[in-house]
XYZ file of C-alpha atoms in Angstrom:
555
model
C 15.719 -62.726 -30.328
C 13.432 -60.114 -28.827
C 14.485 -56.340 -28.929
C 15.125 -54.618 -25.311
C 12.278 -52.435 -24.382
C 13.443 -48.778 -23.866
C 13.836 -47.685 -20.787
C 11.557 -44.677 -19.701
C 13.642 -42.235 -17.097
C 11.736 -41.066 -13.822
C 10.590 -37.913 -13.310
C 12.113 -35.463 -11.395
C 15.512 -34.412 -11.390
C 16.451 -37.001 -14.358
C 13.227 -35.991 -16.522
C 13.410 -32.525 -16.195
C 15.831 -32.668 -19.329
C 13.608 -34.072 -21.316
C 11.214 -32.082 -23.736
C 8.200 -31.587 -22.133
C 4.769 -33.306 -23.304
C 2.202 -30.902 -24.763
C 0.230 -30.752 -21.296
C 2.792 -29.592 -19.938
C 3.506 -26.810 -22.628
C 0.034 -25.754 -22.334
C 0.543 -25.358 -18.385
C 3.550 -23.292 -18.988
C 1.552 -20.992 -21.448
C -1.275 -21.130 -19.498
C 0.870 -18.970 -16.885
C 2.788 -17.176 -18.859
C -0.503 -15.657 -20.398
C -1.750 -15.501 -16.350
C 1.283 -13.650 -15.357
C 1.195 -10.914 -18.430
C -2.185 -10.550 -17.640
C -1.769 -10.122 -14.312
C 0.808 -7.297 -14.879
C -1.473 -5.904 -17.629
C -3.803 -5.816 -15.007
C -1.496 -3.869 -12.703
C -0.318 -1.348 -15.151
C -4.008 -0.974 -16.164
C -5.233 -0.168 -12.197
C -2.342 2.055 -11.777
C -3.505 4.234 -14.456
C -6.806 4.663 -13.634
C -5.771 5.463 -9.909
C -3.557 8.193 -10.953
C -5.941 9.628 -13.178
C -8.756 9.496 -10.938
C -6.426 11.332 -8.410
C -5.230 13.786 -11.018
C -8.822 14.220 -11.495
C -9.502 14.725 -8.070
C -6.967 17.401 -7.816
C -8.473 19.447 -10.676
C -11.789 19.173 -9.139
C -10.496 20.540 -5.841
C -8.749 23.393 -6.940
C -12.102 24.684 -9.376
C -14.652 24.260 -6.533
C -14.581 24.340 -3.022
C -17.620 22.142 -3.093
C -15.022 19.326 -4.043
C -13.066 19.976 -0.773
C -13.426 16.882 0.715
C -11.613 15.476 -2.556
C -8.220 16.667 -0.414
C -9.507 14.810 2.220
C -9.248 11.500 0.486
C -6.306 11.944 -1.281
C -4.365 12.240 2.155
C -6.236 9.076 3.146
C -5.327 7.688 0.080
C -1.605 7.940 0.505
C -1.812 5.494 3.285
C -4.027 2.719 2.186
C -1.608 1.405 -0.732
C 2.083 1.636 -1.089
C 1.413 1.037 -4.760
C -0.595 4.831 -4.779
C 1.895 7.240 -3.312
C 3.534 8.187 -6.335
C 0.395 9.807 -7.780
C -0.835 10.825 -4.362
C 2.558 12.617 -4.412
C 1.840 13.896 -7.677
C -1.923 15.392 -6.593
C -0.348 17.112 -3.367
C 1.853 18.835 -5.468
C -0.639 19.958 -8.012
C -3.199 21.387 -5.044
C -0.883 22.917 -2.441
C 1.442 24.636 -5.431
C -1.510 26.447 -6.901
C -3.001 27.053 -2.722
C 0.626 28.500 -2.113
C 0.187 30.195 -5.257
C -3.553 31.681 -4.729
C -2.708 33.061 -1.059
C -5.679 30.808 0.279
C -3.903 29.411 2.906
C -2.331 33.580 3.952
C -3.840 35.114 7.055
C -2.810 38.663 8.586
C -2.977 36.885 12.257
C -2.171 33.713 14.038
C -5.617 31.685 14.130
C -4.774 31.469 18.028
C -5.138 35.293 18.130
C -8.671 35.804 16.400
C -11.225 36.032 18.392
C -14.331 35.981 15.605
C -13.718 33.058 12.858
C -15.239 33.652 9.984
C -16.349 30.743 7.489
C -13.284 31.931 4.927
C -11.330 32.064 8.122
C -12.070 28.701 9.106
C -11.474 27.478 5.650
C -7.301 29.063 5.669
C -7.011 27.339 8.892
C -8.595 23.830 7.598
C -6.155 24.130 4.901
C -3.392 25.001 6.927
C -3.689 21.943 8.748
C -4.315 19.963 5.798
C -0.708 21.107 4.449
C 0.773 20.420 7.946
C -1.005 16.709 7.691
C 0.206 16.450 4.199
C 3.923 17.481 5.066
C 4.514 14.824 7.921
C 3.086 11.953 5.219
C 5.475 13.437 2.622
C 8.546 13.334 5.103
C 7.193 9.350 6.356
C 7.594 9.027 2.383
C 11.256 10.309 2.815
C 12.143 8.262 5.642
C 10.319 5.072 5.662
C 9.600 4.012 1.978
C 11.471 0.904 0.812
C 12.040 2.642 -2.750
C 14.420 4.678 -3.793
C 12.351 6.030 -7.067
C 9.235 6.922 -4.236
C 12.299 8.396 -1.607
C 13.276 10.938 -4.250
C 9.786 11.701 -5.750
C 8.526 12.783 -2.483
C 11.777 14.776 -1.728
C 11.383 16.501 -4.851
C 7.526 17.508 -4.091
C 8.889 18.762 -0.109
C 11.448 20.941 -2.160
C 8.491 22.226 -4.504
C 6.976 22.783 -1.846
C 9.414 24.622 0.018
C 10.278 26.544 -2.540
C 6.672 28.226 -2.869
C 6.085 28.820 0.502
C 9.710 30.691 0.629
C 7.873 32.599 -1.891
C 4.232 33.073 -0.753
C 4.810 32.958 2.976
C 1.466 32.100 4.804
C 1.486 35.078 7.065
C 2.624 38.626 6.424
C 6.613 39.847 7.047
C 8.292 42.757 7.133
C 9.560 45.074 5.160
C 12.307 44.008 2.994
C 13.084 40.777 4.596
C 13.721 37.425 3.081
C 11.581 34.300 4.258
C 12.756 30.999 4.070
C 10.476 27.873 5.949
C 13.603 26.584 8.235
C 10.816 24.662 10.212
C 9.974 22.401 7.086
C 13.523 22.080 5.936
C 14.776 21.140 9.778
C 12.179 18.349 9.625
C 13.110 17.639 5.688
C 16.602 16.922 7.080
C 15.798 14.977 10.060
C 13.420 12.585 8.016
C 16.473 12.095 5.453
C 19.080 11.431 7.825
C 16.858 9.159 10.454
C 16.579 6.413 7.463
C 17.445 3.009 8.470
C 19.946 2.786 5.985
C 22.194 4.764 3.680
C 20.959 7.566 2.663
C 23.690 8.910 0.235
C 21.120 8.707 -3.028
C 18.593 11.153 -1.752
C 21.147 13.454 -0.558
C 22.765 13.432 -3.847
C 19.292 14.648 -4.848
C 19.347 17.235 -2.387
C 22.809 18.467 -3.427
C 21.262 19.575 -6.500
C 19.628 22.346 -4.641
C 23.156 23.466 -3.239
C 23.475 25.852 -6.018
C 20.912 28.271 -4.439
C 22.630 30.487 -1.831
C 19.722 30.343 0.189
C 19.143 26.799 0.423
C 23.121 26.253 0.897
C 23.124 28.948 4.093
C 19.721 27.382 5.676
C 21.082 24.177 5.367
C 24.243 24.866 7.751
C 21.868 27.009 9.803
C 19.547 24.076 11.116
C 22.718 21.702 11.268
C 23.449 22.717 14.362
C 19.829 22.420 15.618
C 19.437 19.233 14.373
C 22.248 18.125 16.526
C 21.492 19.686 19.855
C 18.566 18.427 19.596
C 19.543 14.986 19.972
C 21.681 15.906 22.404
C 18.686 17.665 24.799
C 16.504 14.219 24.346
C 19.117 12.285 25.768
C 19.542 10.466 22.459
C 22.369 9.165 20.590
C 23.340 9.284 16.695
C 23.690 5.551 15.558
C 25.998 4.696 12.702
C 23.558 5.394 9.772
C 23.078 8.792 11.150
C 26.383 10.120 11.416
C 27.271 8.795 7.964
C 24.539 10.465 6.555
C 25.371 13.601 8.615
C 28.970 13.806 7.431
C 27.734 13.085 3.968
C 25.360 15.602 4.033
C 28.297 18.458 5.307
C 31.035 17.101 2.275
C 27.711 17.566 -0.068
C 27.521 20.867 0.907
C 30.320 22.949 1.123
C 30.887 26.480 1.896
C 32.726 28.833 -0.595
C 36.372 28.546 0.099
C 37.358 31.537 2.137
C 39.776 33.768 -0.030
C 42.171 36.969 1.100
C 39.935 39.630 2.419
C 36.891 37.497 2.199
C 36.279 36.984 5.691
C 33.280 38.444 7.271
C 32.340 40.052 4.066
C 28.498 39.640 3.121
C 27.418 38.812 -0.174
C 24.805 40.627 -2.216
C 22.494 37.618 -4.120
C 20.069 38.833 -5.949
C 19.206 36.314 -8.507
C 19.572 32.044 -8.283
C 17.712 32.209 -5.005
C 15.026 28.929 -4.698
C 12.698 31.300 -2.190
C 13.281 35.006 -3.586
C 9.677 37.016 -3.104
C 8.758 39.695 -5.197
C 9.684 43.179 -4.192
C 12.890 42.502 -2.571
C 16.168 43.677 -3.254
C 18.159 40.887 -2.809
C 19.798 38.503 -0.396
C 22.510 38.890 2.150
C 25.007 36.046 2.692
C 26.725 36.601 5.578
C 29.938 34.527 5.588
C 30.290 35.153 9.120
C 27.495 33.328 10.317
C 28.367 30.297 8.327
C 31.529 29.770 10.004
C 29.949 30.263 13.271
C 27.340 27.698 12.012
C 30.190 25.212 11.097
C 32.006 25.908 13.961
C 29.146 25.112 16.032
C 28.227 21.898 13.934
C 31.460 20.456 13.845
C 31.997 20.871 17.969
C 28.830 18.592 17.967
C 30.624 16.152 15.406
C 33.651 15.298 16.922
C 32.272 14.868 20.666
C 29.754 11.655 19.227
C 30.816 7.826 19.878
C 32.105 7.123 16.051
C 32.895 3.924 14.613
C 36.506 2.642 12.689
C 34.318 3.607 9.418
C 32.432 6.897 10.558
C 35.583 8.165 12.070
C 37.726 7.658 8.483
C 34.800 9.547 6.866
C 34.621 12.222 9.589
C 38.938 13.213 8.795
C 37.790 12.774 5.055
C 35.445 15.439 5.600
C 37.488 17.802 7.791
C 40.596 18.103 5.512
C 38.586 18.454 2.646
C 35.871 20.523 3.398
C 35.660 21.603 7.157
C 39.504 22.657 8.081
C 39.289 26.154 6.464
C 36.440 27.583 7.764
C 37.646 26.648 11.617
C 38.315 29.706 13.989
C 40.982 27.403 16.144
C 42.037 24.646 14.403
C 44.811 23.955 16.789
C 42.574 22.203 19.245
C 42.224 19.498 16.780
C 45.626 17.737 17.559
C 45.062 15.850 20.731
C 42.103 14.803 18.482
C 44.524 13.813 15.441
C 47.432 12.574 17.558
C 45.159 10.014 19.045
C 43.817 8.829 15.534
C 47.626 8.435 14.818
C 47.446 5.326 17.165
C 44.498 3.888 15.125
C 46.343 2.475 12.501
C 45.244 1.879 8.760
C 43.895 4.618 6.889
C 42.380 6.736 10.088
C 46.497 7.093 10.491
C 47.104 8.525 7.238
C 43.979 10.788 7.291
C 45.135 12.354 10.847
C 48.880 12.452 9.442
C 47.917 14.924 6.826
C 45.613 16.904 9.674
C 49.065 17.249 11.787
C 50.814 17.864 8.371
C 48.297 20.899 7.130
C 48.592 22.528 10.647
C 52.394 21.956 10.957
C 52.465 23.852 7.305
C 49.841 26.489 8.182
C 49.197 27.246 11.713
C 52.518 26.477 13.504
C 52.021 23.215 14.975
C 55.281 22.042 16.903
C 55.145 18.405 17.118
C 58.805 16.798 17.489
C 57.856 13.063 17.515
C 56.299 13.260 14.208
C 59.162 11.407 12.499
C 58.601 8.488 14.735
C 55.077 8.739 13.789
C 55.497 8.566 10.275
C 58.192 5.868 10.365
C 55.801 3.557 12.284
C 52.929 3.572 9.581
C 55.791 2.210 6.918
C 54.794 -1.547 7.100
C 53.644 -4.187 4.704
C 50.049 -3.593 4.959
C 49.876 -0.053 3.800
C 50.733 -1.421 0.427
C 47.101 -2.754 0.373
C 45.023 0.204 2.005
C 43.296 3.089 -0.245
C 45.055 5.415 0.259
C 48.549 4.863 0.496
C 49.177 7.155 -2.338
C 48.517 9.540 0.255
C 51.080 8.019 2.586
C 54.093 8.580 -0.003
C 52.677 12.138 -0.844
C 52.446 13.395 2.813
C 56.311 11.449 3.566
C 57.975 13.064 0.559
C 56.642 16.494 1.844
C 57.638 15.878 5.086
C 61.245 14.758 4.440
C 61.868 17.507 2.115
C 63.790 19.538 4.453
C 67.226 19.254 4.003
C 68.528 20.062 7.258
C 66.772 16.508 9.070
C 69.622 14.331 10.529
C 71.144 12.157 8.061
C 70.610 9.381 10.233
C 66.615 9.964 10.286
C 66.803 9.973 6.471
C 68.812 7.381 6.255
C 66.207 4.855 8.416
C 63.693 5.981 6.072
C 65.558 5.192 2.941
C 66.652 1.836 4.148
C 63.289 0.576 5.511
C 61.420 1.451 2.490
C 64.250 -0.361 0.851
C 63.415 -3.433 2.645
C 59.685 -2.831 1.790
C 60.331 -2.666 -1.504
C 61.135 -6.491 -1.533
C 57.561 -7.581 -0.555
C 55.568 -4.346 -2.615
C 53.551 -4.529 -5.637
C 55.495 -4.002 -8.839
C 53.760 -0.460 -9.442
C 54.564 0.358 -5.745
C 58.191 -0.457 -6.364
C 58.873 2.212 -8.926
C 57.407 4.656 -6.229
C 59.368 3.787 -3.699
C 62.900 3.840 -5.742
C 61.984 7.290 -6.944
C 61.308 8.102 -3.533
C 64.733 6.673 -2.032
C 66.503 8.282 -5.220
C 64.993 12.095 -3.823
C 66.345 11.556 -0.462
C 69.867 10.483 -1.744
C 69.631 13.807 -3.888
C 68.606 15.898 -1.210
C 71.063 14.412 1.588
C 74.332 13.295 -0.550
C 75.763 11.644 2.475
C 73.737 9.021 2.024
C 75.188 7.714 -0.778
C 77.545 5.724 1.463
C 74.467 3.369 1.558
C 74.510 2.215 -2.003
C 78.191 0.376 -1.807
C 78.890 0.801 1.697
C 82.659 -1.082 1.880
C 82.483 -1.948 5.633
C 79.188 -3.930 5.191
C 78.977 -6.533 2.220
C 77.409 -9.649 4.333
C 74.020 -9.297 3.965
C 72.741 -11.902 7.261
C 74.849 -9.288 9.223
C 73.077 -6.736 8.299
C 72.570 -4.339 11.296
C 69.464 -2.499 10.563
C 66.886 -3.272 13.318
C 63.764 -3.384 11.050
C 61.308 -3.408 13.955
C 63.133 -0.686 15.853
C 60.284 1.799 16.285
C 62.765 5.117 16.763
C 64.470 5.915 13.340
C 67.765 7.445 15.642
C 67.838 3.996 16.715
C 67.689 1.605 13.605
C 71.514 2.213 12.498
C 70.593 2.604 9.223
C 74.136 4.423 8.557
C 76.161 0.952 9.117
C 74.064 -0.815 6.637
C 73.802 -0.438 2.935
C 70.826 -0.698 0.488
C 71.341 -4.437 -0.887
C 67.904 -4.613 -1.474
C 68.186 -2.166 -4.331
C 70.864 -4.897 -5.996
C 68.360 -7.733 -5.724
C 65.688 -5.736 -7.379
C 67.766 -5.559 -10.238
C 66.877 -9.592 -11.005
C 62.919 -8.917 -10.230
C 61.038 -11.029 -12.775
C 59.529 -7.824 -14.150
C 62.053 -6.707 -16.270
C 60.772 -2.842 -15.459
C 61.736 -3.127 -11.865
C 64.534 -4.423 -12.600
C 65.791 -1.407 -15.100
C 64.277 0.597 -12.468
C 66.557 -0.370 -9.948
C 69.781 -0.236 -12.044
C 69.750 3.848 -11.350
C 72.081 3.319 -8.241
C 74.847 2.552 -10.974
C 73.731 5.692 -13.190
C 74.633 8.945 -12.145
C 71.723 10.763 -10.390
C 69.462 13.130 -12.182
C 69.936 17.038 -10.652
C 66.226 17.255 -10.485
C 64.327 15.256 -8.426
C 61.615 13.089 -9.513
C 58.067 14.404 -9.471
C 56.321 12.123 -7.131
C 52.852 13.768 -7.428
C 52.641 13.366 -10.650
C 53.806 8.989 -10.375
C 51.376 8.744 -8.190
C 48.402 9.430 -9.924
C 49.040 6.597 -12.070
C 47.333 3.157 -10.985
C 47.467 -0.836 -11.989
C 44.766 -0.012 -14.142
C 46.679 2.680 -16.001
C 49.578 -0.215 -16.208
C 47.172 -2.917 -17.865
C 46.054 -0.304 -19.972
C 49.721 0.279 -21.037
C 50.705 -3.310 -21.301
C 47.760 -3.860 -23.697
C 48.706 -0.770 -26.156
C 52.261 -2.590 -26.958
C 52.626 -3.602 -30.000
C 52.869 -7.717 -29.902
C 54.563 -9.916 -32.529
C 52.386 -12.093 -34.347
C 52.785 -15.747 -33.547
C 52.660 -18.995 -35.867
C 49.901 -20.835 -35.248
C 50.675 -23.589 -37.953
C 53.838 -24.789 -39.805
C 52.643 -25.287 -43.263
C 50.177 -22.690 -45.086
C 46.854 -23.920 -45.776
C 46.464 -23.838 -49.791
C 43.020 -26.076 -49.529
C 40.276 -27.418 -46.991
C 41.849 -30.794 -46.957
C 44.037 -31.296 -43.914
C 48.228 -30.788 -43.879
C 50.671 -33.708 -44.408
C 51.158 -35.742 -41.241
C 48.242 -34.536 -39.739
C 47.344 -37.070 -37.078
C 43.817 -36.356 -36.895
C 43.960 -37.678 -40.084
C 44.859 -40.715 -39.160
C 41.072 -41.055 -37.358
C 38.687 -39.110 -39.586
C 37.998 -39.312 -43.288
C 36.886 -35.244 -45.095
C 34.429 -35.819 -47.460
């Protein structure tokens, strides 16, 4: 009887599991070995062109008889995306030491001499070779598709920048302080025209917020930049606004303390463009918070989007709000982000909330406001923390209507049945401060008229908290949480039978916690250690009544 002949699989799909024959190991080495090569090769050309330019550089700057060497390395930068870092590099080298050497300084505008000279003519050829070099550097900044290249040439435009502010190309007078505002304006524009995000290179750029001089410039051509859009009829897209507003909560002003306002500042040292021979610096805080007056008039009048307009309320409570001369014209503004829902709500809650507290905002229907935003999806937005913060400030007062405090208690009760285990805690320590603060409320825990709980009359989508009659119910939703499946909640809950602490809970502080910090908790307790087998091992060989060794023979 005759053996079967193996079967051979096809290739493909099916053979590519098999082990491959040695041709086809030598064609996988073969380009392997092409590939290193070919990167070897890369590395290898890379080098040499940044050494040549390096080279090229040198040359330049020893002999003006290599002057066309500048020439080519501007050309250069253009050719191959692959060679701007070292062109980068080789600008840098020349134009610091030109800045440096006063070559490019003349006592008159070239426009106003009448007989060039050949040294003349040379300052002005180099002048326009730094103004050539300067928009290349700022298409760098705007247009390159790498990050890594983005903040290299940023970093040269700031080197830059910084020795010019130091060796000014034409002559100033006495005692005053230059700074190039032309070159930064256009530095700014080129970083916030990217196509996309540009939140890496201004977190470069922030570094430079430490020098007064650089911080007050900044704000100064802010406005500038904006009107200008504004005069050629254009308007901001998306990417620009968000890297506007990040730009602004990168650089903030000095917060304004008592007496501080309109009171200049004498800088004399940490300045990026301080020239020898002067004195010192003069901040004048009064003409920043013209500037970001001025800026943020521009801000609010542009066509924003759901996620511009949640960053530009993140950016005026936290940075913007002091420094504005009438803040009180914001609340049409705020009231109408009230109707937005979400997050943009809570943002223009605490706007309404920081000018009720310190500029004498009367606003009546707040309560409704706030009683509105209380609804199962603010359990799952960012920042409801800020939500229970803002309400627990807000109903602190304890001479509201009990029957306003009372809808609150008994809709967050309600709430409470559908939150998130951590967000239940929150919300009994919460109902627990307004029982403390308005005793008459504790009616609600065992209210006797009102035991049936599908006759409950609480009108849960009654918008108006006068109107929910809140006072004829009672909070049974506090005695189901007491058999939650968490046992936490559950001991949580059981404080409606305890008597009430005199000191009300600190909210700010139960609110910093997260589910992270619970996981973290849960995985610090100490855990009993569990029996994995009935009998102790005492050899290799298997237990008695093992069944797998019923199957399977140890040798």
């Amino acid at each position: 009887m005759l053996a079967p002949e193996p079967r051979v699989l096809p290739r493909g799909r099916a053979g590519a599991s098999q082990t491959p024959t040695g041709r086809e190991w030598r064609t996988r080495l073969a380009r392997s070995a092409e590939q290193d090569r070919g990167s070897t090769t890369t590395k290898m050309a890379a080098s040499k062109v940044s050494k040549k330019l390096h080279s090229m550089a040198i040359d330049f700057l020893s002999s003006r008889r290599n002057a066309n060497n500048l020439a080519d390395i501007i050309a250069i930068i253009e050719s191959n995306e692959s060679n701007i870092p070292p062109c980068l590099l080789a600008l840098e080298i020349i134009f610091l030491e030109v800045l440096k050497r006063r070559d490019m300084f003349l006592e008159h505008p070239a426009t106003e001499i009448s007989n060039i000279d050949t040294e003349s003519q040379y300052r002005v050829w180099l002048r326009e070779c730094f103004d050539d070099s300067w928009s290349k550097i700022l298409a760098v900044v705007s247009n390159s598709p790498k990050i890594s290249v983005q903040t290299q040439a940023l970093s040269t435009a700031m080197k830059l920048i910084a020795m010019e502010g130091q060796y000014p190309l034409e002559p100033l007078k006495k005692e005053e302080h230059f700074f190039p505002n032309n070159r930064l304006r256009l530095l700014l524009v080129a970083i916030l025209s990217s196509g996309r995000n540009g939140g890496q290179l201004l977190a470069r750029l922030q570094e430079f917020s430490t020098y007064p001089d650089v911080l007050y410039n900044v704000w100064k051509q802010l406005f500038p930049i904006a009107i200008g859009l504004q005069r050629n009829g254009q308007r901001p897209d998306e990417n620009f606004i968000r890297n506007y507003l990040d730009l602004i909560d990168k650089f903030p002003l000095p917060k304004p303390g008592r007496g501080e306002r309109g009171q200049d500042h004498d800088l004399t040292d940490n300045l990026l463009c301080g020239q020898q021979g002067h004195n010192g610096y003069i901040l004048n805080m009064d003409h920043m918070r013209k500037a970001v007056n001025k800026v943020w008039g521009c801000v609010m009048h542009w066509n924003h989007t759901p996620a511009t307009q949640r960053l530009l309320l993140v950016v005026l409570l936290e940075r913007v709000l002091p420094f504005l001369d009438k803040p009180l014209l914001l609340t049409d503004y705020l009231m109408d982000s009230l109707d937005s829902g979400g997050a943009i709500s809570l943002l223009a809650l605490q706007g309404i909330f920081t000018l009720i507290q310190n500029h004498n905002l009367e606003y009546p229907n707040i309560f409704n406001k706030l009683y509105s935003m209380f609804e199962p999806e603010i359990f799952h937005t960012k920042f409801k923390a800020r939500l229970f913060y803002l309400s627990d400030m807000f109903l602190s007062s304890t001479h509201l209507p009990e029957n306003i405090v009372a809808a609150f208690a008994k809709r967050l009760a309600r709430l409470s049945l559908v939150a998130p285990p951590e967000d239940i805690h929150i919300i009994l320590m919460f109902i627990g401060n307004l029982i403390l603060r308005h005793p008459g409320l504790k009616l609600l825990i065992d209210n006797p008229n009102r035991t049936n709980v599908p006759d409950d009359p609480f009108v849960m989508e009654e918008r108006d908290p006068s109107k929910s009659r809140a006072m004829e119910s009672s909070l049974w939703e506090l005695h189901a949480l007491q058999s939650h499946v968490l046992p936490g909640v559950g001991t949580a809950a059981n404080f409606i039978y305890n008597p009430l602490p005199s000191v009300e809970w600190d909210l700010s502080q139960i609110l910093e916690d997260n589910s992270d910090d619970i996981f973290e908790r849960e995985m610090k307790k100490k855990l009993k250690e569990i029996a994995l087998t009935f009998d102790r091992p005492q050899t290799l060989s298997l237990p008695q009544h093992e069944r797998v060794s019923q199957f399977w023979q140890l040798v």
